[in-house]
XYZ file of C-alpha atoms in Angstrom:
678
model
C 72.567 51.509 2.405
C 71.946 48.066 3.731
C 69.579 47.560 6.359
C 68.562 45.153 8.618
C 66.005 44.575 11.735
C 66.009 45.879 15.023
C 64.533 43.354 18.300
C 62.258 43.785 21.240
C 57.572 24.217 11.010
C 59.052 22.831 8.918
C 62.446 22.987 7.916
C 62.080 25.545 4.948
C 60.253 28.062 7.502
C 63.449 27.839 9.204
C 65.555 27.814 6.640
C 64.035 30.682 5.007
C 63.966 32.971 8.549
C 67.649 31.683 9.530
C 68.072 33.621 5.906
C 66.020 36.453 6.785
C 68.272 37.183 9.933
C 71.695 36.222 8.277
C 73.395 39.457 9.402
C 72.346 39.245 12.830
C 73.115 35.367 13.099
C 76.695 35.543 11.587
C 78.189 38.879 12.789
C 81.601 39.723 13.387
C 82.105 40.031 17.409
C 83.557 43.466 17.697
C 84.029 46.751 15.715
C 86.039 49.636 15.790
C 83.430 52.402 14.755
C 79.877 51.668 17.379
C 79.986 50.892 20.300
C 77.574 51.581 23.652
C 78.961 54.699 25.889
C 75.523 54.766 28.111
C 73.812 51.493 30.024
C 71.374 50.791 32.794
C 69.579 47.773 33.777
C 65.926 48.754 34.997
C 64.668 47.135 38.537
C 61.667 47.571 40.295
C 61.247 46.606 44.252
C 58.090 47.768 44.428
C 59.258 52.118 44.868
C 58.826 52.612 40.829
C 61.394 51.476 38.351
C 65.550 52.152 39.101
C 67.726 52.649 37.163
C 71.612 50.894 37.937
C 74.340 51.690 35.560
C 77.027 49.275 34.577
C 81.234 50.411 34.294
C 80.915 52.339 30.487
C 79.872 55.944 32.591
C 79.804 57.043 36.166
C 76.351 58.586 35.890
C 75.693 58.756 39.458
C 72.846 55.669 39.023
C 73.525 53.145 41.594
C 76.442 50.551 40.267
C 74.703 46.840 39.106
C 77.664 45.474 39.280
C 78.165 43.906 43.118
C 75.479 45.352 43.852
C 73.045 43.221 47.274
C 69.506 44.263 45.272
C 67.791 43.701 48.940
C 66.325 40.669 50.507
C 62.321 39.721 49.587
C 59.960 37.854 50.541
C 58.437 35.663 48.050
C 54.912 35.668 49.135
C 54.709 39.637 50.044
C 57.924 41.232 48.353
C 58.195 41.959 44.616
C 61.752 42.303 42.851
C 60.920 42.605 39.129
C 63.091 42.974 36.330
C 61.879 46.081 33.582
C 64.073 46.410 31.173
C 67.091 47.806 30.521
C 68.098 51.052 28.483
C 71.306 51.454 25.573
C 72.906 54.367 24.544
C 75.240 53.605 21.524
C 77.078 55.711 18.936
C 78.357 55.174 15.890
C 81.817 56.067 12.971
C 82.606 55.464 9.881
C 79.751 54.628 8.445
C 79.022 51.706 10.617
C 75.061 51.993 11.844
C 73.167 49.944 14.715
C 70.819 47.958 13.579
C 69.404 46.525 17.333
C 70.396 45.914 20.525
C 69.505 43.345 23.346
C 70.422 42.692 26.695
C 71.076 39.332 28.002
C 70.006 37.770 31.630
C 70.416 34.718 34.204
C 69.230 33.917 37.382
C 70.585 31.202 39.365
C 71.068 30.361 42.736
C 74.783 31.125 44.152
C 76.970 28.454 44.204
C 74.342 26.366 41.687
C 75.097 25.822 37.808
C 74.243 28.950 35.942
C 72.331 27.925 33.100
C 71.126 29.589 30.271
C 70.729 33.673 28.558
C 67.503 34.565 27.586
C 67.383 38.201 26.027
C 65.044 41.308 26.316
C 65.436 42.893 22.741
C 65.641 46.483 23.184
C 63.205 49.287 21.523
C 64.514 51.849 19.433
C 63.385 55.011 20.832
C 65.829 57.784 18.725
C 68.821 59.076 16.766
C 70.199 62.236 18.374
C 72.196 64.801 15.529
C 75.102 63.202 16.239
C 74.148 60.028 15.399
C 74.043 58.228 18.790
C 71.023 56.542 19.775
C 69.023 55.321 22.550
C 67.044 52.158 23.154
C 64.665 50.765 25.916
C 62.352 48.643 27.336
C 60.920 49.858 30.686
C 57.540 47.478 31.106
C 59.309 43.808 30.581
C 57.243 43.219 34.295
C 60.004 40.008 34.408
C 59.055 38.464 38.194
C 62.031 37.776 39.354
C 61.220 36.218 42.677
C 58.564 33.853 40.654
C 61.880 32.342 39.534
C 63.098 31.333 42.358
C 63.276 27.963 43.759
C 63.459 28.462 46.971
C 64.940 30.814 49.351
C 68.516 31.910 49.372
C 70.664 34.028 47.512
C 70.710 34.376 43.830
C 73.082 36.049 41.296
C 71.138 38.044 38.451
C 73.933 38.128 35.798
C 73.773 40.600 32.305
C 75.203 42.244 29.599
C 74.411 43.812 26.450
C 74.528 43.078 22.495
C 74.004 45.332 19.882
C 74.204 44.498 16.194
C 75.461 46.595 12.992
C 76.111 46.244 9.546
C 78.866 48.909 7.340
C 79.249 48.168 4.142
C 77.362 44.698 3.757
C 78.895 43.285 6.569
C 77.392 41.983 9.824
C 79.290 43.075 13.144
C 78.342 43.132 17.007
C 79.416 45.313 20.137
C 79.024 44.217 23.928
C 79.469 46.011 27.106
C 80.099 42.688 29.130
C 83.038 44.072 31.534
C 85.603 42.290 29.383
C 83.553 38.981 29.065
C 83.036 38.860 32.870
C 79.158 39.909 32.517
C 77.493 42.250 35.323
C 75.916 40.348 38.408
C 74.165 41.903 41.191
C 72.568 39.524 44.315
C 69.330 39.244 46.363
C 68.051 37.144 48.910
C 64.945 35.123 49.281
C 62.855 34.451 52.029
C 59.421 33.394 53.071
C 57.114 30.097 53.043
C 58.431 27.743 49.789
C 55.374 26.636 47.686
C 54.149 23.474 48.244
C 55.773 20.667 46.227
C 53.886 16.912 45.252
C 55.109 14.391 42.422
C 53.297 12.376 40.299
C 53.300 8.228 41.471
C 50.898 6.686 39.778
C 50.297 4.185 42.107
C 46.640 3.349 41.256
C 45.593 4.871 37.869
C 46.709 7.636 35.398
C 43.950 10.143 36.909
C 45.429 13.473 37.415
C 42.842 13.899 40.044
C 43.585 10.592 42.077
C 44.870 11.722 45.397
C 46.519 8.567 45.843
C 48.395 9.508 42.629
C 50.877 11.700 43.722
C 53.039 12.251 47.533
C 51.671 15.106 48.404
C 47.976 15.164 47.006
C 46.388 16.566 43.702
C 48.324 20.018 43.024
C 46.475 23.142 43.861
C 47.244 26.457 41.900
C 49.973 27.162 44.988
C 50.934 23.565 43.848
C 54.748 23.002 42.144
C 54.048 19.355 40.319
C 56.835 16.937 39.102
C 55.951 14.272 36.489
C 58.937 11.956 36.563
C 60.389 9.538 34.135
C 59.551 5.950 35.509
C 56.242 5.373 36.415
C 54.060 2.714 34.826
C 50.812 4.695 34.843
C 51.317 7.957 33.470
C 48.621 11.080 34.155
C 45.801 11.748 31.846
C 43.800 14.316 32.364
C 40.335 13.515 30.142
C 37.409 16.382 31.617
C 37.640 18.721 34.152
C 39.895 21.814 35.391
C 43.406 20.758 36.376
C 45.593 23.159 37.591
C 49.146 23.695 38.879
C 51.656 26.076 39.866
C 54.854 25.688 38.231
C 54.815 22.095 36.040
C 57.400 19.724 35.339
C 57.030 16.685 32.755
C 60.974 15.746 33.263
C 63.043 13.643 30.690
C 66.446 13.998 28.753
C 65.913 12.832 24.918
C 62.243 10.771 23.217
C 63.828 7.414 25.297
C 63.669 9.042 28.603
C 61.057 10.959 29.926
C 57.603 11.540 31.110
C 54.473 11.718 29.452
C 51.459 14.002 30.508
C 48.623 13.543 28.396
C 45.489 16.411 27.344
C 42.267 15.090 25.994
C 39.833 17.705 27.558
C 38.992 19.640 29.973
C 41.325 22.091 30.669
C 45.060 22.174 32.917
C 45.203 25.656 34.110
C 48.871 26.775 34.365
C 49.992 29.430 37.236
C 53.508 29.378 36.551
C 56.147 27.956 34.458
C 56.128 24.914 32.223
C 59.033 23.134 31.625
C 58.841 20.274 29.060
C 62.828 19.354 28.142
C 61.875 16.329 26.616
C 58.609 16.795 24.579
C 56.468 14.977 26.742
C 53.349 17.166 26.262
C 50.723 15.581 24.457
C 47.841 17.114 24.193
C 44.636 15.338 21.811
C 41.876 17.438 23.140
C 40.980 20.236 25.472
C 42.536 23.898 26.469
C 46.170 24.328 27.635
C 45.828 27.876 29.992
C 48.340 29.891 31.147
C 46.129 31.667 33.792
C 49.304 33.387 35.378
C 48.257 37.602 36.506
C 52.032 37.664 35.414
C 54.940 36.712 33.602
C 55.254 33.058 32.494
C 57.565 30.807 31.068
C 56.822 27.843 28.526
C 58.458 24.868 26.876
C 56.876 24.244 23.449
C 55.640 21.339 22.169
C 52.323 20.425 19.621
C 49.256 22.346 21.424
C 46.098 21.368 20.369
C 44.177 24.694 21.664
C 46.124 27.386 24.344
C 44.956 30.123 26.242
C 46.907 32.814 27.356
C 45.420 34.578 30.046
C 46.346 36.266 33.128
C 48.235 39.498 31.626
C 52.238 39.776 31.850
C 54.697 38.229 28.812
C 54.258 34.577 28.455
C 57.645 33.991 27.004
C 58.143 30.472 25.119
C 61.832 29.076 25.288
C 61.507 27.258 22.016
C 59.260 25.589 18.877
C 55.317 24.935 19.673
C 52.809 24.348 16.982
C 49.438 25.304 17.654
C 46.577 22.955 15.798
C 43.395 24.599 17.105
C 42.963 27.497 18.093
C 45.659 30.062 20.075
C 43.100 32.366 22.435
C 43.865 35.741 23.710
C 42.432 37.337 26.035
C 44.845 38.811 28.836
C 48.869 38.911 28.010
C 51.386 38.643 25.500
C 52.997 35.314 24.266
C 56.604 36.033 23.151
C 59.478 34.281 20.827
C 62.764 35.334 20.544
C 63.821 36.737 17.340
C 68.350 36.133 17.311
C 67.796 32.521 17.141
C 64.776 32.018 14.782
C 65.560 27.875 14.409
C 64.524 27.787 17.752
C 62.569 29.936 18.923
C 58.835 29.869 16.705
C 55.496 29.439 16.372
C 53.647 27.829 14.086
C 50.205 27.422 13.220
C 49.989 23.595 12.406
C 46.890 23.011 12.189
C 44.658 23.041 8.695
C 42.374 25.296 10.286
C 44.743 26.229 12.874
C 44.140 29.999 13.722
C 45.139 33.138 16.210
C 41.472 34.630 17.963
C 41.734 37.898 20.506
C 44.720 39.903 19.289
C 44.575 43.450 20.493
C 46.744 46.492 20.924
C 48.326 44.536 24.289
C 47.377 41.061 24.132
C 49.178 39.021 21.313
C 52.121 36.888 19.594
C 55.403 39.214 19.543
C 57.711 37.745 17.485
C 57.641 34.932 14.704
C 54.607 33.411 13.621
C 55.045 31.186 10.852
C 52.018 28.972 8.707
C 51.612 27.782 5.694
C 48.418 27.448 3.689
C 46.367 26.564 -0.254
C 46.033 30.335 -1.946
C 43.016 29.548 -4.839
C 42.372 31.748 -7.209
C 39.648 34.608 -6.595
C 39.446 33.408 -3.066
C 40.418 35.232 0.114
C 43.335 33.389 2.811
C 43.501 35.109 5.833
C 46.223 32.520 6.904
C 44.327 31.650 10.338
C 44.268 35.208 11.404
C 47.427 36.512 11.090
C 47.309 40.013 10.293
C 47.464 39.098 6.765
C 44.518 38.929 4.100
C 45.502 37.409 0.440
C 43.180 36.626 -2.606
C 44.575 36.369 -6.294
C 42.831 37.407 -9.191
C 45.662 36.118 -12.225
C 46.693 32.796 -10.904
C 46.470 30.931 -8.032
C 49.867 30.892 -5.722
C 48.927 27.565 -4.446
C 50.646 26.275 -1.320
C 51.934 29.473 0.563
C 54.294 30.117 3.791
C 53.784 32.766 4.868
C 56.184 34.357 8.262
C 54.583 37.479 10.379
C 57.341 39.061 12.536
C 56.434 41.409 14.915
C 58.852 43.559 17.025
C 61.756 44.440 14.521
C 62.161 47.375 12.834
C 63.855 48.044 9.703
C 65.997 50.966 9.575
C 66.875 52.862 6.223
C 69.156 56.625 5.452
C 68.383 59.206 8.038
C 65.951 58.452 10.973
C 63.866 56.140 8.182
C 62.354 53.515 9.403
C 59.500 50.608 9.231
C 56.717 49.532 11.136
C 57.744 46.468 13.897
C 55.328 44.295 11.790
C 57.117 42.231 8.475
C 55.394 38.974 6.346
C 57.363 37.458 3.883
C 55.364 34.892 1.611
C 56.882 31.829 -0.074
C 54.402 30.870 -2.967
C 54.542 27.519 -5.014
C 53.515 29.965 -7.481
C 54.831 33.905 -7.591
C 54.117 34.955 -11.151
C 51.175 37.006 -12.581
C 49.236 36.526 -9.395
C 46.947 39.879 -9.643
C 46.736 39.667 -6.242
C 45.444 42.189 -3.350
C 47.046 42.287 -0.365
C 45.761 43.178 2.760
C 48.403 44.668 5.868
C 46.682 44.259 9.445
C 48.982 45.932 12.218
C 48.673 47.520 15.488
C 48.886 51.179 16.738
C 51.839 50.236 19.290
C 54.070 49.153 15.745
C 53.372 52.669 14.308
C 56.815 53.179 15.419
C 56.069 57.210 15.182
C 55.150 57.199 11.911
C 52.145 59.394 11.438
C 49.222 56.757 9.980
C 47.401 58.273 7.703
C 51.499 58.387 5.812
C 51.688 54.409 6.046
C 52.248 52.772 2.766
C 53.917 49.384 1.646
C 57.293 48.156 0.838
C 58.565 45.460 -1.156
C 62.252 43.976 -0.285
C 63.735 41.364 -2.378
C 66.574 40.344 -0.301
C 65.387 40.482 3.061
C 64.696 43.375 3.822
C 68.104 45.043 2.286
C 66.722 47.372 -0.243
C 63.819 47.676 -0.781
C 60.677 48.605 -3.441
C 57.560 50.676 -3.085
C 54.615 49.278 -3.623
C 52.330 51.984 -2.304
C 48.554 51.765 -1.155
C 45.243 51.834 -2.993
C 42.893 52.079 0.465
C 44.135 52.487 4.098
C 41.633 52.254 7.380
C 42.481 53.340 9.789
C 39.689 52.844 12.619
C 40.330 49.096 11.810
C 43.682 49.575 11.647
C 44.642 48.024 7.409
C 46.388 48.877 4.386
C 45.214 48.038 1.163
C 46.753 46.828 -2.280
C 45.779 45.427 -5.277
C 47.030 44.505 -8.871
C 50.305 42.881 -7.026
C 51.852 40.272 -9.771
C 54.409 38.791 -6.909
C 54.872 38.260 -3.096
C 57.987 38.535 -1.208
C 58.729 40.770 1.708
C 56.764 43.132 2.851
C 56.556 45.905 5.371
C 55.151 49.001 6.258
C 57.104 52.734 6.322
C 56.450 56.169 5.679
C 55.723 57.446 2.372
C 57.321 60.942 3.178
C 60.182 59.235 4.605
C 61.084 55.888 2.919
C 63.138 52.779 3.303
C 66.210 52.901 0.658
C 65.822 51.417 -2.944
C 68.985 50.211 -4.433
C 67.960 46.081 -5.491
C 64.346 47.126 -6.741
C 63.719 43.453 -8.217
C 64.618 39.769 -7.398
C 62.722 36.956 -8.988
C 63.348 33.430 -9.856
C 61.157 31.635 -12.134
C 61.180 28.354 -13.121
C 60.551 27.701 -16.719
C 60.431 24.129 -17.860
C 63.536 22.301 -16.577
C 65.381 25.692 -16.457
C 65.015 28.768 -13.601
C 65.306 32.076 -14.991
C 66.337 34.788 -12.106
C 66.004 38.344 -13.204
C 67.225 41.638 -11.249
C 66.919 45.009 -11.681
C 68.664 47.903 -9.768
C 67.896 51.834 -9.529
C 71.420 53.055 -9.026
C 75.207 51.289 -8.625
C 78.147 52.524 -7.067
C 81.691 50.942 -8.424
C 79.852 47.514 -8.739
C 82.006 44.739 -10.543
C 78.713 42.344 -10.925
C 76.994 39.393 -9.470
C 77.195 35.967 -8.984
C 74.362 33.719 -9.243
C 74.026 31.400 -5.863
C 72.435 28.091 -5.015
C 71.550 26.210 -2.095
C 69.637 23.057 -1.842
C 68.931 23.455 1.522
C 68.676 26.964 2.218
C 71.725 26.998 4.275
C 74.569 25.920 2.292
C 75.116 27.735 -1.314
C 77.785 27.386 -3.851
C 78.012 29.552 -6.804
C 76.669 29.006 -10.263
C 77.873 32.077 -12.136
C 78.454 35.587 -12.455
C 76.924 38.720 -14.433
C 79.449 41.725 -14.602
C 77.755 45.222 -14.602
C 78.185 47.097 -17.375
C 79.852 49.627 -16.158
C 81.143 50.236 -12.915
C 78.513 53.365 -11.745
C 75.481 54.662 -12.728
C 72.209 55.999 -11.991
C 70.280 54.849 -14.361
C 67.582 51.561 -13.530
C 69.370 48.529 -14.712
C 67.758 44.903 -15.489
C 69.575 41.831 -15.182
C 69.288 37.777 -16.523
C 70.520 34.469 -15.713
C 69.472 31.152 -16.475
C 70.002 28.635 -14.165
C 70.669 25.217 -16.721
C 71.627 22.226 -14.444
C 69.997 19.085 -14.907
C 68.493 16.552 -12.566
C 67.217 19.392 -10.114
C 64.092 18.239 -8.056
C 62.526 19.886 -5.105
C 62.922 23.226 -3.468
C 66.358 25.366 -5.248
C 67.341 28.460 -3.709
C 68.747 31.120 -5.068
C 70.612 34.111 -3.846
C 72.588 37.135 -5.222
C 75.834 38.192 -4.247
C 76.654 41.622 -5.519
C 80.399 42.243 -5.392
C 82.394 45.943 -5.553
C 85.448 46.696 -6.845
C 87.054 46.596 -3.751
C 85.636 43.290 -3.113
C 83.155 44.107 -0.867
C 80.216 41.663 -0.950
C 76.580 41.707 -0.428
C 73.860 39.436 0.005
C 70.507 39.634 -2.049
C 68.180 37.089 -1.330
C 66.547 34.467 -1.432
C 64.269 33.081 -3.898
C 62.693 29.624 -3.780
C 61.955 27.708 -7.116
C 60.302 24.206 -7.066
C 61.298 21.799 -8.782
C 58.440 19.061 -9.058
C 56.304 19.569 -5.575
C 57.552 17.848 -2.226
C 56.060 15.416 -0.995
C 53.260 15.087 0.941
C 52.125 13.159 3.596
C 49.532 13.043 6.556
C 48.082 10.242 8.998
C 45.307 9.760 10.310
C 43.364 9.568 12.761
C 45.361 10.866 15.363
C 45.268 9.680 18.167
C 44.656 5.673 16.893
C 43.918 2.687 17.093
C 43.772 -0.494 15.388
C 44.806 0.985 12.591
C 45.949 3.973 10.184
C 45.259 5.488 6.975
C 48.284 7.666 4.881
C 47.373 10.571 2.498
C 50.018 10.893 0.148
C 51.124 13.121 -2.999
C 54.667 11.233 -4.006
C 55.834 13.466 -6.257
C 56.698 9.801 -8.009
C 56.660 6.306 -8.769
C 57.611 3.856 -7.440
C 58.458 1.896 -3.677
C 57.320 3.535 -0.080
C 58.216 2.392 2.579
C 56.485 3.044 6.223
C 57.721 1.886 9.275
C 57.146 3.047 12.966
C 59.202 3.265 15.591
C 58.566 3.177 19.597
C 60.237 6.281 22.089
C 63.202 3.295 22.530
C 64.122 4.167 18.291
C 62.992 0.208 17.618
C 60.911 -0.730 14.802
C 57.277 -2.545 15.731
C 56.033 -1.832 12.567
C 56.953 -1.817 8.286
C 54.969 -2.299 5.200
C 56.001 -1.792 1.607
C 53.587 -0.579 -0.933
C 53.923 0.356 -4.763
C 52.964 4.100 -5.453
C 51.547 6.203 -8.001
C 52.622 9.977 -8.217
C 49.252 10.762 -7.931
C 47.069 11.843 -4.450
C 45.787 8.068 -2.762
C 45.667 7.040 0.706
C 47.992 3.761 2.048
C 46.290 1.482 4.904
C 48.437 0.278 7.765
C 46.136 -1.854 9.608
C 46.386 -4.675 12.254
C 48.299 -1.911 15.010
C 45.758 -3.110 17.669
C 48.397 -5.612 19.303
C 51.132 -1.986 20.097
C 50.364 -1.055 23.204
C 49.682 2.926 23.903
C 52.065 5.225 23.765
C 53.796 7.732 20.928
C 55.352 6.339 17.888
C 57.196 8.143 14.976
C 56.114 7.351 11.552
C 59.134 6.840 8.941
C 58.195 7.229 5.359
C 60.659 6.458 2.707
C 59.713 7.900 -0.806
C 60.376 6.636 -4.107
C 62.006 9.730 -5.137
C 64.581 9.704 -2.338
C 62.323 11.906 0.689
C 61.599 10.865 3.887
C 58.658 12.338 6.051
C 58.333 12.088 9.689
C 55.158 12.324 11.619
C 54.713 11.786 15.527
C 51.434 9.968 16.520
C 49.990 8.913 19.534
C 48.501 5.022 20.224
C 45.041 5.354 22.288
C-alpha cells in the first residue's frame, strides 16, 4: 500500500519538500470512490463550541450556509473560529490521507482575498472504513481580523486528499464550487491608527514622525511607501497593534529597521514586499491570542502570549527563535511558500514544550563532522557519525503530519528528512525527540524508528536501541545511511514494499541500488533523473524478473551520462502490468560541490568581504544592485577552486539602504544575497 501524509530556503530545501508532498500537491480534483458525508464548521461566540453543518447531511444542527452569526462588539464580544469536523468514506481501494478546511474573512461587498487552511487531525476509523477528522481548539479570533465596523463574510470549504494505486486525488465539500458563507456584524470603537511620516528623523519614538503619535499596544501603524526617512529602532521597547510595512515589490516598498531593543507586535504583521530589516534586537509576537505574520529574515524572534501565530509565507531566523507561550504555525499544503528556516550558522530554537512549539515545516543545514554530535539548532534530532563524516546535511522537520499504513497503522505526528553530502558508511547514532501530543495514540513504550527511501510511500523498520520516556527520545546506533525518518508502533508497523533505495557517486557516475520485500504484478522500474528536483526525465528501465514475488529482490542501475556537476536527483517509477505507476525517491547525488559564498559584515559600511568556495577556477563577477535593479558596483576577479576571500572596497560612496549582491561563478552558478548598507 502506498502512504502519504495527513495535515493539521535554499532552493534544495523547497525542491525536496515539494517532492515529499507530491501526492498532495499534484492530485486530481475528483474521485468516485471516496468523499465527505458529514462536515461541521465549529465556532465559539462565548458560550462554548457551536457546530454548524454543511449541506451534505441534515444533522439537526444549524446550517452554516446563509447563517447570520450575530452582532459583536469588538471590545467586549467574542467570535472564535475554533476549527472543523470532517467525516469521510472510502470505497474501491481509495485511502483518504488528509483533510482540511479552507477559510477566508472579508468585509461584505469588499475584495475576498486568499484562503487560509486549518489542517484537521485524524481521530479514528470505523469498522466500515469511515474516518473522523477534527480540530476544535484553533482559537482564531475573527473580531481581531476585522478592520472596522460593518458586516463581514466568513467563507469556507472542505478538501480531502487521498491515494488509490499510487495515484493521488482530491475530494471536496464546496457546495458545487460555490463554497459556504455566513455573515456577522462588528460594532464598537475601532482601534486608533497612526501613519509614519518621517517628518523630522528616522526615530520611531519621536511623536513628530507620526500622524497620530507614537504607536501603543492598542494602535494600528502603517509605514507607507514614500517618506525620505524610514523608521529605525536602535534601543528601547517599541509596541504596536497591527503593523503594516507597505509595498508591492522591492522597487516600491517601505522599510522598517530593528537594530536593537524590542519590537512587540500585539496584532498582525503585514510585510508584503519584504521591507522589514533586522540587524539586532528581538521581534516579539506578544498578543495573548492568535496572530498572523508575513515572513522575512528575522534576527531574534520570541513567541509569547499564547494562541496560534500563523506564518503566511517564508521566514528565516539568523539568531534564536524563543518560545515562552504560543504556537508558531506554518502550512504544509504549499511547502515552497510556507516554511521556517534556521538560516544563521548558530541559529536555534529555544523553549519548545508540549504547548509551545513550531507546527509545520522547519528546515536547517549544518555540517556534521566525525564523532561530533550535531543537534541542528535544537530542532529535536541529534546525529553523530562514527564511520564517515556526513558533511553538509540538510534536515527538514515536519510536525502535525501523520503517515498512514494498512488498517490502523499510523506514524507519530513528527518526521525528519535528512539529505547529507555523504550518505555511505556513516555508522551513525540517531536521537529522535518527540512530544507527547504527537504520539497519535501509539503506546509510548512501543515506539520504534522507521525509515523510508521514497518520502513515506513505504517503510523499512530500523528499530531502537534505547528509549527515555522522561525526555521523550528514541535512540538507534549503527545506521549507515540517512533518508526519511519517523516513529511508529512496533506492534502495528507501517507497510514495507520498497525497502531500500540508495544513490551513490562512483567517480563520474552514479550507482543506484534498491530492494523490494515483495512485488505484485510488477513490470519493472523506470529510472528518472532531474537537475532541479522538479522536472524529471528517463534514464533507462530495469525489468522485474517476474511480475510477482514474495521474496526479497535487489536491483542496480548506473548513470553513465557525461558532464555531470552540481546536484542530480534520482527517482524510481515502478510500473505495474496494467500500466499503473508509483514514484519512489528522490535520492540526491552531488557531482562537485555546489559553490558557496557568504558576505560579511552585514550590515556593511565602506567595504565587504566575500568568503568563497568555487567548484572550479576562472573569472568571477560580483555586482551590487539597488532596490530599483540598477547596478551600482561591479568587480571581476580570477578565482581558484579553493576557499578564499574576495574584498569589495570603496563602497562608502553608496547611500544607506538595501542591496542585492549577484555573484556569477566560473562554473555558471549564480549566488544572490541581500545586504544592508549602514
